[in-house]
Amino acid sequence: MELKTRECLLVNGCSHAAGSEIDPPSLEPRGWTPTKAFGAHLAKRLGFARHVNLAMPGGSNERILRTTVEFVGAHASEFSPDSLFVLILWTGPARFEVYNENWRSWVHLCPGVEGTTWFDGYPPELRQYFKYHMMVRTTPVEIATRRWVEVILLQEYLTQRGIPYFFCNAYHPLDAAEDYASFREQLLAARYYRPFDQEATFWHTLRDAGFEVRRPVGKTPRGFQGHYGEDGHIAWA
């Protein structure tokens, strides 16, 4: 796979790829600013004509896989395989998504959401399912296996279509235990930045480089111990 023209850089991930808390709520009521996140800076630096950021705060690896495949299919006529580059920042493996028929939208769920006020607005059956899911579907083996499957599926999908890509981790590395050797043998490691090293993740790399996370006054930092400002995103890019 070779990138012949730089038409579009597609970025996907969670809040760390979306640019959460780069701007205060007074400037960005949504809470995230993709135009100031690392993807935007990287696209500009590398000379891409277009930058698309599909990342969503609280988003899961399920969502990353689904929305990336959806985008590629929906825009297949706009980009040749060698003009689109996909950059993925994989997130925590315990997150998941469900489709709500009444809302006609996907709902993103992750550990800790039950302690937020907006969780109270979820339908009763969804709140009940979340508790059940967290009890029986987040064992270490299940979340590690699910993460591996999602990575391999997206790797193979992009490879089959001839689309250049690169994978990184937001804060949680792939599980390198021997139990997952069959998955590890299929991983194209050259296209995944230090997949088993927690210190090489986005969050830990910026922490070790001396960048500080945003800390709302009187509140605990969010998004795996907090989000970085635009200076951190520029450094990562």
Short mmCIF file of C-alpha atoms in Angstrom, two decimals:
data_model
loop_
_atom_site.label_atom_id
_atom_site.label_comp_id
_atom_site.label_asym_id
_atom_site.label_seq_id
_atom_site.Cartn_x
_atom_site.Cartn_y
_atom_site.Cartn_z
CA MET A 1 0.00 0.00 0.00
CA GLU A 2 1.43 3.32 -1.09
CA LEU A 3 -0.06 6.79 -0.76
CA LYS A 4 0.30 8.43 -4.18
CA THR A 5 -1.76 11.57 -3.53
CA ARG A 6 -2.74 13.14 -0.22
CA GLU A 7 -6.43 13.76 -0.70
CA CYS A 8 -7.79 12.86 2.73
CA LEU A 9 -6.54 11.97 6.21
CA LEU A 10 -9.24 10.07 8.11
CA VAL A 11 -8.85 9.99 11.89
CA ASN A 12 -10.94 7.92 14.29
CA GLY A 13 -10.82 7.25 18.01
CA CYS A 14 -12.25 8.44 21.31
CA SER A 15 -12.07 11.76 23.16
CA HIS A 16 -8.29 11.86 22.89
CA ALA A 17 -8.52 11.88 19.09
CA ALA A 18 -11.57 14.17 19.08
CA GLY A 19 -9.77 16.94 20.98
CA SER A 20 -11.83 16.91 24.16
CA GLU A 21 -11.34 19.86 26.52
CA ILE A 22 -8.86 21.64 24.25
CA ASP A 23 -11.22 24.61 24.40
CA PRO A 24 -13.31 25.66 27.41
CA PRO A 25 -17.12 25.22 27.22
CA SER A 26 -17.48 28.95 26.60
CA LEU A 27 -15.69 28.50 23.24
CA GLU A 28 -16.79 24.96 22.38
CA PRO A 29 -20.08 23.90 24.03
CA ARG A 30 -19.78 20.36 22.63
CA GLY A 31 -16.68 19.80 24.73
CA TRP A 32 -14.32 18.77 21.94
CA THR A 33 -12.49 20.57 19.13
CA PRO A 34 -11.34 18.29 16.28
CA THR A 35 -9.94 21.25 14.33
CA LYS A 36 -7.29 21.64 17.04
CA ALA A 37 -6.66 17.94 17.71
CA PHE A 38 -3.55 16.11 16.49
CA GLY A 39 -5.26 14.88 13.31
CA ALA A 40 -5.83 18.41 12.04
CA HIS A 41 -2.23 19.41 12.77
CA LEU A 42 -0.88 16.25 11.13
CA ALA A 43 -3.03 16.74 8.03
CA LYS A 44 -1.74 20.29 7.64
CA ARG A 45 1.87 19.31 8.23
CA LEU A 46 1.74 16.47 5.70
CA GLY A 47 -0.17 18.45 3.11
CA PHE A 48 -3.47 16.57 2.97
CA ALA A 49 -6.16 18.38 1.02
CA ARG A 50 -8.86 17.23 3.43
CA HIS A 51 -9.06 16.10 7.05
CA VAL A 52 -11.98 14.08 8.44
CA ASN A 53 -12.23 13.34 12.15
CA LEU A 54 -14.79 10.69 13.11
CA ALA A 55 -13.65 10.43 16.74
CA MET A 56 -16.25 10.66 19.49
CA PRO A 57 -15.77 11.24 23.22
CA GLY A 58 -16.77 8.08 25.06
CA GLY A 59 -16.61 6.13 21.82
CA SER A 60 -15.66 2.46 21.81
CA ASN A 61 -13.48 0.32 19.58
CA GLU A 62 -16.75 -1.13 18.25
CA ARG A 63 -17.65 2.36 17.11
CA ILE A 64 -14.22 2.96 15.60
CA LEU A 65 -14.54 -0.19 13.51
CA ARG A 66 -18.14 0.49 12.47
CA THR A 67 -17.78 4.15 11.53
CA THR A 68 -14.49 3.68 9.68
CA VAL A 69 -15.99 0.95 7.49
CA GLU A 70 -19.11 3.07 6.97
CA PHE A 71 -17.06 6.09 5.89
CA VAL A 72 -14.93 4.15 3.46
CA GLY A 73 -18.00 2.59 1.87
CA ALA A 74 -19.97 5.83 1.70
CA HIS A 75 -17.10 7.79 0.16
CA ALA A 76 -15.56 5.12 -2.05
CA SER A 77 -16.35 7.16 -5.16
CA GLU A 78 -14.59 10.26 -3.79
CA PHE A 79 -11.18 8.78 -3.05
CA SER A 80 -9.01 6.23 -4.74
CA PRO A 81 -7.45 3.77 -2.28
CA ASP A 82 -4.05 5.36 -2.70
CA SER A 83 -5.28 8.88 -1.88
CA LEU A 84 -6.93 8.14 1.48
CA PHE A 85 -4.94 7.51 4.66
CA VAL A 86 -6.58 6.13 7.82
CA LEU A 87 -5.17 6.89 11.28
CA ILE A 88 -6.72 5.06 14.24
CA LEU A 89 -6.23 5.78 17.93
CA TRP A 90 -7.65 2.66 19.59
CA THR A 91 -9.36 3.24 22.94
CA GLY A 92 -10.15 1.23 26.10
CA PRO A 93 -11.50 -2.27 25.40
CA ALA A 94 -14.28 -2.25 28.01
CA ARG A 95 -16.33 0.34 26.12
CA PHE A 96 -19.23 -0.65 23.87
CA GLU A 97 -22.16 0.75 21.92
CA VAL A 98 -25.83 -0.13 21.45
CA TYR A 99 -28.41 1.10 18.98
CA ASN A 100 -31.51 2.69 20.51
CA GLU A 101 -34.58 2.29 18.29
CA ASN A 102 -36.51 5.10 19.97
CA TRP A 103 -33.67 7.59 19.62
CA ARG A 104 -32.66 6.17 16.22
CA SER A 105 -29.03 6.57 17.15
CA TRP A 106 -26.07 4.71 18.59
CA VAL A 107 -25.41 5.17 22.30
CA HIS A 108 -21.82 5.07 23.54
CA LEU A 109 -21.23 3.43 26.92
CA CYS A 110 -18.05 3.13 28.93
CA PRO A 111 -17.01 2.36 32.52
CA GLY A 112 -17.88 5.29 34.76
CA VAL A 113 -20.80 6.56 32.70
CA GLU A 114 -23.20 5.38 35.38
CA GLY A 115 -21.86 8.08 37.67
CA THR A 116 -22.81 10.93 35.34
CA THR A 117 -26.00 12.96 35.31
CA TRP A 118 -26.75 12.33 31.63
CA PHE A 119 -26.82 8.57 32.30
CA ASP A 120 -30.03 9.25 34.23
CA GLY A 121 -31.62 10.31 30.96
CA TYR A 122 -31.07 6.92 29.33
CA PRO A 123 -34.10 4.62 28.95
CA PRO A 124 -34.54 2.27 31.95
CA GLU A 125 -33.86 -0.83 29.85
CA LEU A 126 -30.58 0.65 28.62
CA ARG A 127 -29.43 1.49 32.14
CA GLN A 128 -30.33 -2.03 33.22
CA TYR A 129 -28.47 -3.59 30.30
CA PHE A 130 -25.40 -1.49 31.03
CA LYS A 131 -25.19 -2.94 34.55
CA TYR A 132 -25.65 -6.47 33.22
CA HIS A 133 -23.06 -5.92 30.49
CA MET A 134 -20.48 -4.60 32.95
CA MET A 135 -21.01 -7.63 35.20
CA VAL A 136 -20.73 -10.40 32.61
CA ARG A 137 -19.16 -9.02 29.41
CA THR A 138 -16.11 -7.17 30.71
CA THR A 139 -13.97 -10.00 32.01
CA PRO A 140 -10.28 -9.58 31.15
CA VAL A 141 -10.37 -12.40 28.60
CA GLU A 142 -13.50 -11.12 26.86
CA ILE A 143 -12.42 -7.50 26.49
CA ALA A 144 -8.90 -8.45 25.39
CA THR A 145 -10.23 -10.90 22.81
CA ARG A 146 -12.80 -8.44 21.52
CA ARG A 147 -10.11 -5.78 21.16
CA TRP A 148 -7.88 -8.14 19.20
CA VAL A 149 -10.72 -9.12 16.87
CA GLU A 150 -11.60 -5.48 16.19
CA VAL A 151 -8.00 -4.62 15.37
CA ILE A 152 -7.52 -7.59 13.04
CA LEU A 153 -10.86 -7.01 11.30
CA LEU A 154 -10.09 -3.37 10.52
CA GLN A 155 -6.52 -4.22 9.53
CA GLU A 156 -7.74 -6.83 7.06
CA TYR A 157 -10.53 -4.63 5.72
CA LEU A 158 -8.19 -1.74 4.95
CA THR A 159 -5.51 -4.03 3.58
CA GLN A 160 -7.94 -5.80 1.28
CA ARG A 161 -9.12 -2.47 -0.11
CA GLY A 162 -5.55 -1.24 -0.55
CA ILE A 163 -6.00 1.71 1.83
CA PRO A 164 -2.86 2.86 3.69
CA TYR A 165 -3.33 3.13 7.46
CA PHE A 166 -1.57 3.38 10.80
CA PHE A 167 -2.73 2.31 14.27
CA CYS A 168 -1.84 3.79 17.67
CA ASN A 169 -3.21 3.40 21.20
CA ALA A 170 -4.91 6.12 23.20
CA TYR A 171 -3.97 4.77 26.63
CA HIS A 172 -4.53 1.00 26.68
CA PRO A 173 -2.09 -1.35 24.86
CA LEU A 174 -2.94 -4.62 23.21
CA ASP A 175 -2.71 -7.66 25.46
CA ALA A 176 0.48 -9.55 24.58
CA ALA A 177 -0.28 -12.63 26.69
CA GLU A 178 0.37 -16.03 25.15
CA ASP A 179 -3.39 -16.66 25.11
CA TYR A 180 -3.60 -14.25 22.17
CA ALA A 181 -0.66 -15.62 20.18
CA SER A 182 -2.87 -16.60 17.25
CA PHE A 183 -4.03 -13.00 16.92
CA ARG A 184 -0.54 -11.61 17.39
CA GLU A 185 0.77 -13.73 14.52
CA GLN A 186 -1.72 -12.03 12.20
CA LEU A 187 -0.90 -8.47 13.28
CA LEU A 188 0.91 -6.30 10.76
CA ALA A 189 3.15 -4.80 13.40
CA ALA A 190 4.85 -2.38 11.02
CA ARG A 191 1.57 -0.46 10.80
CA TYR A 192 0.90 -0.34 14.53
CA TYR A 193 2.97 1.95 16.77
CA ARG A 194 4.41 -0.13 19.63
CA PRO A 195 1.10 -1.94 20.20
CA PHE A 196 2.04 -3.69 23.46
CA ASP A 197 3.79 -0.79 25.20
CA GLN A 198 1.66 1.32 27.55
CA GLU A 199 4.35 3.99 27.77
CA ALA A 200 4.06 4.48 24.00
CA THR A 201 0.36 5.33 24.09
CA PHE A 202 -0.88 8.83 23.32
CA TRP A 203 -1.71 9.62 26.94
CA HIS A 204 1.44 8.22 28.54
CA THR A 205 3.78 9.62 25.90
CA LEU A 206 2.52 13.16 26.52
CA ARG A 207 2.60 12.68 30.27
CA ASP A 208 6.22 11.57 30.14
CA ALA A 209 7.04 14.53 27.89
CA GLY A 210 5.84 16.89 30.61
CA PHE A 211 2.47 17.96 29.24
CA GLU A 212 -0.32 18.56 31.71
CA VAL A 213 -3.94 17.52 31.39
CA ARG A 214 -6.86 19.90 31.67
CA ARG A 215 -8.20 19.96 35.22
CA PRO A 216 -11.60 21.60 35.62
CA VAL A 217 -11.73 23.60 38.84
CA GLY A 218 -13.03 21.43 41.65
CA LYS A 219 -13.49 18.41 39.41
CA THR A 220 -11.60 15.19 38.70
CA PRO A 221 -9.92 15.10 35.27
CA ARG A 222 -11.95 13.18 32.69
CA GLY A 223 -11.07 10.81 29.86
CA PHE A 224 -8.61 8.41 31.50
CA GLN A 225 -7.11 10.82 34.02
CA GLY A 226 -7.65 13.89 31.88
CA HIS A 227 -7.27 15.33 28.38
CA TYR A 228 -4.35 17.29 26.99
CA GLY A 229 -4.41 20.75 25.50
CA GLU A 230 -3.59 21.71 21.94
CA ASP A 231 0.13 21.91 22.75
CA GLY A 232 0.11 18.20 23.55
CA HIS A 233 -1.76 17.40 20.35
CA ILE A 234 0.73 19.38 18.29
CA ALA A 235 3.59 17.45 19.92
CA TRP A 236 1.94 14.09 19.21
CA ALA A 237 1.38 15.04 15.58
#
